[in-house]
Amino acid sequence: MDVAEVRASGLTGAVLPRRSLLKAGAGLAATALVPSVLSACSGNRPGLLTVAGGEAGGFYLEFSTLLAASLERHDIAGKAVAVATGGSLDNLAQLRDGRATLAVSLADAVAGPAVEPGTTAAEGAAPLAALGKVYENYVHCVVRKGSGITSLSQLSGRTVAVGQPGSGTSLTTPRLLAAAGLGTSAEAGPAAQGSVAVVSLGLNDGLAALKAGTVDALFWSGGVPTAAISAAQREVPLSLLDLSSLLPELRARHGAQYDRVFIPAESYPGVPAVWTVGTANLLLCRADLDAGTVERTVQLLVNHAGELIPQSSLGVQFLSPETLINTAGIPLHPAAAAAYRVLHG
């Protein structure tokens, strides 16, 4: 299926074959180049540029590592490095306090509370802004195949890993459970009917607990496929639950930043196709980042999209001019908006 066929199909967030996306990225460079004037914009090249990523084995860190290498390769920074983090909420905190120059984050995390619970914003911290929507995140609800769990309602009375503190998953999962009418309890022991016992485990620890049988389900928000889930699937057969029926309630409670998205069959070997909930994944910076760095980074996103597709991915379909600007209501950095205006004429 090519890009046009996916758009015609109406599958919001459908995963494209990697070959199609690489061809699409190459096409961007040939047909939609940001004019070279952007390369000459004011603003000195930063000596060090830091990209806040995510957990090892997850899509954020893969993408951020590729982005850092590309930023350095194309002389946007003297040196660029990707750093492992807890995920979206951690990344937002690192941007606000100046530890990171760029970061990836789920749109619902950016649109949510200004700071992670239990922390405070730095005095006079600059607001955050988007450089673009770089891909879609897919919420995975992972269970062991043969567990008998085929719907979210069957998690009632069971134990669920809801994401590492500081991750976007830890924000999205309670919203999903509430939309499903399930209460939550952090107390040890079995949960009462109509609620789930939640444990704050991230991707790798959560998968280990799922394989050991100490949790019944793992929530994870990431690209497709997520490398760590693929590796776990080779050891223990896994299944994914359909979460798409929760979308109307999610949108009613939290806004339109959630999408109905499709994980194709065999994205994970032996796992059937499933619909789920997706959220825009944004590349962010502080609003006070210099215009030259922002504009050259936008030029990189448009002209060198093919460099930013992780090897583990079936597709990162949103690195295209018409979708980069769809930032789920999060304002673009003024220099990014100007760059896209030049691009779109």
Tab-separated table of C-alpha atoms in Angstrom:
chain	number	residue	atom	x	y	z
A	1	MET	CA	0.000	0.000	0.000
A	2	ASP	CA	1.453	3.389	-0.967
A	3	VAL	CA	0.909	6.774	0.690
A	4	ALA	CA	-2.024	7.691	-1.558
A	5	GLU	CA	-3.756	4.375	-0.906
A	6	VAL	CA	-3.456	4.798	2.859
A	7	ARG	CA	-4.933	8.293	2.692
A	8	ALA	CA	-7.767	7.030	0.512
A	9	SER	CA	-8.449	4.191	2.936
A	10	GLY	CA	-9.237	6.606	5.764
A	11	LEU	CA	-7.037	4.685	8.219
A	12	THR	CA	-5.865	7.519	10.431
A	13	GLY	CA	-2.411	6.599	11.660
A	14	ALA	CA	-2.168	3.489	9.473
A	15	VAL	CA	1.317	2.060	9.416
A	16	LEU	CA	3.070	2.238	6.069
A	17	PRO	CA	5.716	-0.158	4.820
A	18	ARG	CA	9.185	1.155	5.539
A	19	ARG	CA	10.054	1.022	1.808
A	20	SER	CA	7.111	3.311	0.968
A	21	LEU	CA	8.122	5.777	3.638
A	22	LEU	CA	11.717	5.933	2.559
A	23	LYS	CA	10.515	6.605	-0.974
A	24	ALA	CA	8.161	9.261	0.392
A	25	GLY	CA	11.014	10.857	2.327
A	26	ALA	CA	13.161	10.912	-0.785
A	27	GLY	CA	10.260	12.474	-2.673
A	28	LEU	CA	10.082	15.275	-0.143
A	29	ALA	CA	13.653	16.199	-0.868
A	30	ALA	CA	12.953	16.281	-4.590
A	31	THR	CA	9.583	18.066	-4.607
A	32	ALA	CA	9.143	20.015	-1.385
A	33	LEU	CA	12.469	21.426	-0.360
A	34	VAL	CA	12.512	24.301	2.065
A	35	PRO	CA	14.310	27.053	0.143
A	36	SER	CA	17.981	27.241	0.884
A	37	VAL	CA	17.561	30.703	2.368
A	38	LEU	CA	16.664	28.931	5.618
A	39	SER	CA	20.198	27.613	5.890
A	40	ALA	CA	21.477	31.157	6.000
A	41	CYS	CA	19.088	32.404	8.700
A	42	SER	CA	20.471	34.321	11.618
A	43	GLY	CA	21.546	32.453	14.720
A	44	ASN	CA	24.863	30.822	15.467
A	45	ARG	CA	25.210	27.073	15.278
A	46	PRO	CA	24.953	25.664	18.836
A	47	GLY	CA	28.056	23.897	20.089
A	48	LEU	CA	25.982	21.193	21.840
A	49	LEU	CA	22.385	20.233	21.171
A	50	THR	CA	20.667	17.674	23.418
A	51	VAL	CA	17.621	15.652	22.381
A	52	ALA	CA	15.577	14.147	25.236
A	53	GLY	CA	14.542	10.623	24.188
A	54	GLY	CA	12.929	7.830	26.200
A	55	GLU	CA	13.392	4.322	27.564
A	56	ALA	CA	15.853	1.839	26.070
A	57	GLY	CA	14.029	-0.476	23.669
A	58	GLY	CA	11.398	2.159	22.923
A	59	PHE	CA	10.731	4.259	19.866
A	60	TYR	CA	11.500	7.646	21.431
A	61	LEU	CA	15.131	6.844	22.075
A	62	GLU	CA	15.581	5.289	18.615
A	63	PHE	CA	14.093	8.324	16.906
A	64	SER	CA	15.994	10.804	19.089
A	65	THR	CA	19.297	9.011	18.428
A	66	LEU	CA	18.730	9.214	14.668
A	67	LEU	CA	17.703	12.850	14.951
A	68	ALA	CA	20.810	13.740	16.967
A	69	ALA	CA	23.060	12.038	14.404
A	70	SER	CA	21.326	13.870	11.560
A	71	LEU	CA	21.551	17.241	13.325
A	72	GLU	CA	25.286	16.725	13.674
A	73	ARG	CA	25.726	15.301	10.157
A	74	HIS	CA	24.058	18.320	8.565
A	75	ASP	CA	25.994	20.812	10.686
A	76	ILE	CA	22.996	22.143	12.596
A	77	ALA	CA	24.998	21.640	15.801
A	78	GLY	CA	28.673	21.098	16.472
A	79	LYS	CA	27.680	18.095	18.564
A	80	ALA	CA	24.247	16.566	19.145
A	81	VAL	CA	23.414	13.819	21.630
A	82	ALA	CA	20.294	11.849	22.522
A	83	VAL	CA	19.705	11.020	26.186
A	84	ALA	CA	17.632	8.244	27.736
A	85	THR	CA	14.738	9.532	29.859
A	86	GLY	CA	11.539	8.359	31.506
A	87	GLY	CA	9.458	9.582	28.557
A	88	SER	CA	7.134	12.461	27.715
A	89	LEU	CA	6.660	14.069	31.139
A	90	ASP	CA	10.350	13.737	31.953
A	91	ASN	CA	11.211	15.249	28.558
A	92	LEU	CA	8.948	18.242	29.141
A	93	ALA	CA	10.644	18.868	32.491
A	94	GLN	CA	14.086	18.646	30.868
A	95	LEU	CA	13.070	21.184	28.220
A	96	ARG	CA	11.675	23.598	30.769
A	97	ASP	CA	14.749	23.564	32.993
A	98	GLY	CA	17.195	23.760	30.080
A	99	ARG	CA	18.714	20.281	30.303
A	100	ALA	CA	17.431	19.474	26.786
A	101	THR	CA	17.302	21.564	23.612
A	102	LEU	CA	14.781	19.367	21.792
A	103	ALA	CA	12.458	16.622	22.999
A	104	VAL	CA	9.765	14.274	21.774
A	105	SER	CA	6.481	14.098	23.654
A	106	LEU	CA	2.918	12.923	23.316
A	107	ALA	CA	0.495	15.731	22.507
A	108	ASP	CA	-1.739	14.852	25.459
A	109	ALA	CA	1.214	15.261	27.817
A	110	VAL	CA	1.984	18.722	26.411
A	111	ALA	CA	-1.669	19.734	26.621
A	112	GLY	CA	-2.003	18.345	30.160
A	113	PRO	CA	-0.742	19.745	33.467
A	114	ALA	CA	2.023	22.311	33.123
A	115	VAL	CA	4.384	20.191	35.205
A	116	GLU	CA	4.652	16.598	36.316
A	117	PRO	CA	2.816	15.906	39.599
A	118	GLY	CA	5.086	16.499	42.580
A	119	THR	CA	7.311	19.013	40.754
A	120	THR	CA	7.199	22.736	40.149
A	121	ALA	CA	8.009	24.769	37.062
A	122	ALA	CA	11.208	26.783	37.161
A	123	GLU	CA	10.666	30.480	37.918
A	124	GLY	CA	10.262	32.335	34.625
A	125	ALA	CA	10.615	29.153	32.539
A	126	ALA	CA	9.977	29.766	28.859
A	127	PRO	CA	6.843	28.180	27.383
A	128	LEU	CA	7.252	25.244	25.035
A	129	ALA	CA	6.579	25.203	21.296
A	130	ALA	CA	6.354	22.578	18.573
A	131	LEU	CA	8.630	22.112	15.582
A	132	GLY	CA	6.280	19.558	14.064
A	133	LYS	CA	4.309	16.351	14.383
A	134	VAL	CA	6.889	13.687	13.621
A	135	TYR	CA	4.886	10.471	13.943
A	136	GLU	CA	1.955	8.787	15.683
A	137	ASN	CA	2.193	6.890	18.948
A	138	TYR	CA	0.093	3.736	19.303
A	139	VAL	CA	-1.206	2.693	22.719
A	140	HIS	CA	-0.494	-0.999	23.252
A	141	CYS	CA	-2.399	-2.989	25.853
A	142	VAL	CA	-0.297	-6.158	25.943
A	143	VAL	CA	-1.487	-9.408	27.548
A	144	ARG	CA	-0.225	-12.967	27.436
A	145	LYS	CA	-1.790	-15.022	24.688
A	146	GLY	CA	-3.962	-17.685	26.268
A	147	SER	CA	-4.663	-15.577	29.363
A	148	GLY	CA	-8.345	-15.416	28.465
A	149	ILE	CA	-8.220	-11.608	28.473
A	150	THR	CA	-9.721	-10.369	25.220
A	151	SER	CA	-11.191	-7.006	26.261
A	152	LEU	CA	-10.320	-4.176	28.617
A	153	SER	CA	-13.338	-4.926	30.828
A	154	GLN	CA	-11.787	-8.312	31.642
A	155	LEU	CA	-8.946	-6.537	33.449
A	156	SER	CA	-11.359	-5.917	36.315
A	157	GLY	CA	-9.832	-7.334	39.509
A	158	ARG	CA	-6.421	-7.786	37.887
A	159	THR	CA	-2.990	-6.131	38.082
A	160	VAL	CA	-1.816	-3.773	35.338
A	161	ALA	CA	1.512	-2.067	34.574
A	162	VAL	CA	0.649	1.542	33.724
A	163	GLY	CA	3.989	3.061	32.700
A	164	GLN	CA	7.111	4.420	34.280
A	165	PRO	CA	6.732	7.654	36.280
A	166	GLY	CA	7.639	10.509	33.962
A	167	SER	CA	6.357	8.734	30.856
A	168	GLY	CA	3.472	9.734	28.621
A	169	THR	CA	2.075	6.249	29.150
A	170	SER	CA	1.650	7.001	32.854
A	171	LEU	CA	-0.599	9.926	31.885
A	172	THR	CA	-2.599	8.198	29.139
A	173	THR	CA	-3.248	4.846	30.865
A	174	PRO	CA	-5.337	6.161	33.796
A	175	ARG	CA	-7.416	8.104	31.264
A	176	LEU	CA	-8.057	4.915	29.291
A	177	LEU	CA	-8.997	2.943	32.393
A	178	ALA	CA	-11.358	5.692	33.563
A	179	ALA	CA	-12.946	5.855	30.103
A	180	ALA	CA	-13.539	2.105	30.388
A	181	GLY	CA	-15.248	2.580	33.768
A	182	LEU	CA	-12.439	0.887	35.708
A	183	GLY	CA	-11.256	2.336	38.986
A	184	THR	CA	-7.630	2.044	40.086
A	185	SER	CA	-5.872	1.042	43.265
A	186	ALA	CA	-2.180	1.237	44.110
A	187	GLU	CA	-2.572	-0.991	47.169
A	188	ALA	CA	-0.867	-4.377	47.282
A	189	GLY	CA	-3.050	-7.412	46.710
A	190	PRO	CA	-5.897	-8.242	44.357
A	191	ALA	CA	-8.070	-5.396	43.127
A	192	ALA	CA	-11.793	-5.315	43.758
A	193	GLN	CA	-14.180	-6.043	40.917
A	194	GLY	CA	-14.672	-2.946	38.776
A	195	SER	CA	-11.130	-1.737	39.419
A	196	VAL	CA	-7.553	-2.700	38.624
A	197	ALA	CA	-4.434	-2.775	40.777
A	198	VAL	CA	-1.867	-0.526	39.114
A	199	VAL	CA	1.913	-0.737	39.317
A	200	SER	CA	4.241	1.910	37.928
A	201	LEU	CA	6.428	-0.133	35.620
A	202	GLY	CA	7.904	1.036	32.334
A	203	LEU	CA	8.383	-0.913	29.146
A	204	ASN	CA	11.239	-3.241	30.059
A	205	ASP	CA	10.300	-3.906	33.694
A	206	GLY	CA	6.646	-4.238	32.679
A	207	LEU	CA	7.459	-6.830	30.023
A	208	ALA	CA	9.538	-8.779	32.536
A	209	ALA	CA	6.615	-8.740	34.968
A	210	LEU	CA	4.189	-9.800	32.224
A	211	LYS	CA	6.422	-12.732	31.270
A	212	ALA	CA	6.738	-13.699	34.961
A	213	GLY	CA	2.980	-13.487	35.461
A	214	THR	CA	3.121	-10.845	38.207
A	215	VAL	CA	1.060	-8.441	36.094
A	216	ASP	CA	-1.828	-9.337	33.806
A	217	ALA	CA	-1.433	-6.522	31.290
A	218	LEU	CA	1.076	-3.882	30.247
A	219	PHE	CA	0.221	-0.494	28.768
A	220	TRP	CA	2.768	1.112	26.482
A	221	SER	CA	2.555	4.043	24.090
A	222	GLY	CA	5.081	3.900	21.256
A	223	GLY	CA	5.812	3.262	17.618
A	224	VAL	CA	4.987	0.078	15.722
A	225	PRO	CA	6.639	-2.245	16.193
A	226	THR	CA	8.308	-1.463	19.511
A	227	ALA	CA	11.579	-3.395	19.533
A	228	ALA	CA	11.319	-4.554	23.160
A	229	ILE	CA	7.816	-5.968	22.605
A	230	SER	CA	9.006	-7.789	19.486
A	231	ALA	CA	11.820	-9.349	21.522
A	232	ALA	CA	9.448	-10.389	24.323
A	233	GLN	CA	7.060	-11.925	21.784
A	234	ARG	CA	9.812	-14.322	20.745
A	235	GLU	CA	9.931	-15.651	24.328
A	236	VAL	CA	6.256	-15.556	25.382
A	237	PRO	CA	3.279	-15.379	22.980
A	238	LEU	CA	1.498	-12.044	23.423
A	239	SER	CA	-1.761	-10.438	22.320
A	240	LEU	CA	-2.965	-6.844	21.942
A	241	LEU	CA	-6.375	-5.582	23.088
A	242	ASP	CA	-8.612	-3.364	20.944
A	243	LEU	CA	-8.916	0.022	22.688
A	244	SER	CA	-10.655	1.957	19.916
A	245	SER	CA	-14.135	1.785	21.504
A	246	LEU	CA	-12.827	4.129	24.232
A	247	LEU	CA	-12.167	6.944	21.771
A	248	PRO	CA	-15.504	8.807	22.067
A	249	GLU	CA	-15.290	8.902	25.869
A	250	LEU	CA	-11.599	9.890	25.779
A	251	ARG	CA	-12.341	12.784	23.446
A	252	ALA	CA	-15.328	13.891	25.500
A	253	ARG	CA	-13.175	14.018	28.650
A	254	HIS	CA	-9.835	15.216	27.308
A	255	GLY	CA	-10.220	16.728	23.835
A	256	ALA	CA	-9.533	15.728	20.260
A	257	GLN	CA	-5.831	14.867	20.529
A	258	TYR	CA	-6.658	11.149	20.445
A	259	ASP	CA	-7.059	9.244	17.151
A	260	ARG	CA	-8.378	5.829	16.080
A	261	VAL	CA	-5.357	4.014	14.637
A	262	PHE	CA	-4.619	0.600	13.193
A	263	ILE	CA	-1.847	-1.870	14.036
A	264	PRO	CA	-1.619	-4.262	11.049
A	265	ALA	CA	-1.423	-8.031	11.395
A	266	GLU	CA	2.098	-9.393	11.860
A	267	SER	CA	3.453	-6.079	13.110
A	268	TYR	CA	4.413	-8.443	15.916
A	269	PRO	CA	4.799	-12.032	14.668
A	270	GLY	CA	1.618	-14.031	15.175
A	271	VAL	CA	-0.387	-11.080	16.524
A	272	PRO	CA	-3.605	-10.254	14.599
A	273	ALA	CA	-4.470	-6.753	13.397
A	274	VAL	CA	-6.061	-4.516	16.015
A	275	TRP	CA	-7.510	-1.021	16.283
A	276	THR	CA	-6.301	1.112	19.138
A	277	VAL	CA	-5.886	4.691	20.368
A	278	GLY	CA	-3.156	6.923	18.963
A	279	THR	CA	-1.702	10.262	19.948
A	280	ALA	CA	0.364	12.708	17.931
A	281	ASN	CA	4.040	12.610	18.786
A	282	LEU	CA	5.573	16.075	18.674
A	283	LEU	CA	9.104	17.384	18.410
A	284	LEU	CA	9.332	20.276	20.864
A	285	CYS	CA	11.645	23.033	21.993
A	286	ARG	CA	11.486	26.016	24.302
A	287	ALA	CA	9.854	29.050	22.757
A	288	ASP	CA	13.082	31.004	23.295
A	289	LEU	CA	15.218	28.678	21.123
A	290	ASP	CA	16.947	30.784	18.466
A	291	ALA	CA	15.222	31.101	15.090
A	292	GLY	CA	18.180	29.843	13.072
A	293	THR	CA	18.347	26.507	14.898
A	294	VAL	CA	14.590	26.064	14.646
A	295	GLU	CA	14.460	26.833	10.916
A	296	ARG	CA	17.381	24.567	10.072
A	297	THR	CA	15.805	21.771	12.120
A	298	VAL	CA	12.532	22.156	10.187
A	299	GLN	CA	14.538	21.995	6.973
A	300	LEU	CA	16.097	18.765	8.226
A	301	LEU	CA	12.698	17.240	9.056
A	302	VAL	CA	11.423	17.995	5.564
A	303	ASN	CA	14.472	17.342	3.405
A	304	HIS	CA	15.978	14.365	5.235
A	305	ALA	CA	12.930	12.491	6.551
A	306	GLY	CA	14.375	9.173	5.384
A	307	GLU	CA	17.236	9.478	7.893
A	308	LEU	CA	14.809	9.605	10.802
A	309	ILE	CA	12.976	6.283	10.403
A	310	PRO	CA	14.221	3.731	12.964
A	311	GLN	CA	15.240	0.354	11.562
A	312	SER	CA	12.745	-1.375	13.852
A	313	SER	CA	9.836	0.642	12.488
A	314	LEU	CA	7.297	-0.407	9.902
A	315	GLY	CA	6.678	3.247	9.218
A	316	VAL	CA	6.746	6.773	10.564
A	317	GLN	CA	4.193	8.216	8.234
A	318	PHE	CA	3.902	11.765	9.516
A	319	LEU	CA	7.213	13.204	8.343
A	320	SER	CA	5.602	14.986	5.401
A	321	PRO	CA	4.924	18.690	4.768
A	322	GLU	CA	1.141	18.426	5.103
A	323	THR	CA	1.221	16.552	8.420
A	324	LEU	CA	4.217	18.087	10.180
A	325	ILE	CA	2.121	21.177	10.918
A	326	ASN	CA	-0.755	19.194	12.474
A	327	THR	CA	0.437	19.608	16.043
A	328	ALA	CA	-2.858	18.813	17.851
A	329	GLY	CA	-3.388	22.413	18.923
A	330	ILE	CA	0.116	22.891	20.383
A	331	PRO	CA	1.491	26.172	18.940
A	332	LEU	CA	4.380	25.993	16.514
A	333	HIS	CA	7.534	27.949	17.325
A	334	PRO	CA	7.223	31.228	15.349
A	335	ALA	CA	10.334	30.376	13.315
A	336	ALA	CA	8.927	26.912	12.535
A	337	ALA	CA	5.615	28.451	11.445
A	338	ALA	CA	7.513	30.862	9.180
A	339	ALA	CA	9.515	27.998	7.678
A	340	TYR	CA	6.371	26.018	6.899
A	341	ARG	CA	4.743	29.101	5.355
A	342	VAL	CA	7.707	29.395	3.007
A	343	LEU	CA	7.464	25.672	2.253
A	344	HIS	CA	3.746	25.758	1.497
A	345	GLY	CA	3.920	29.018	-0.450
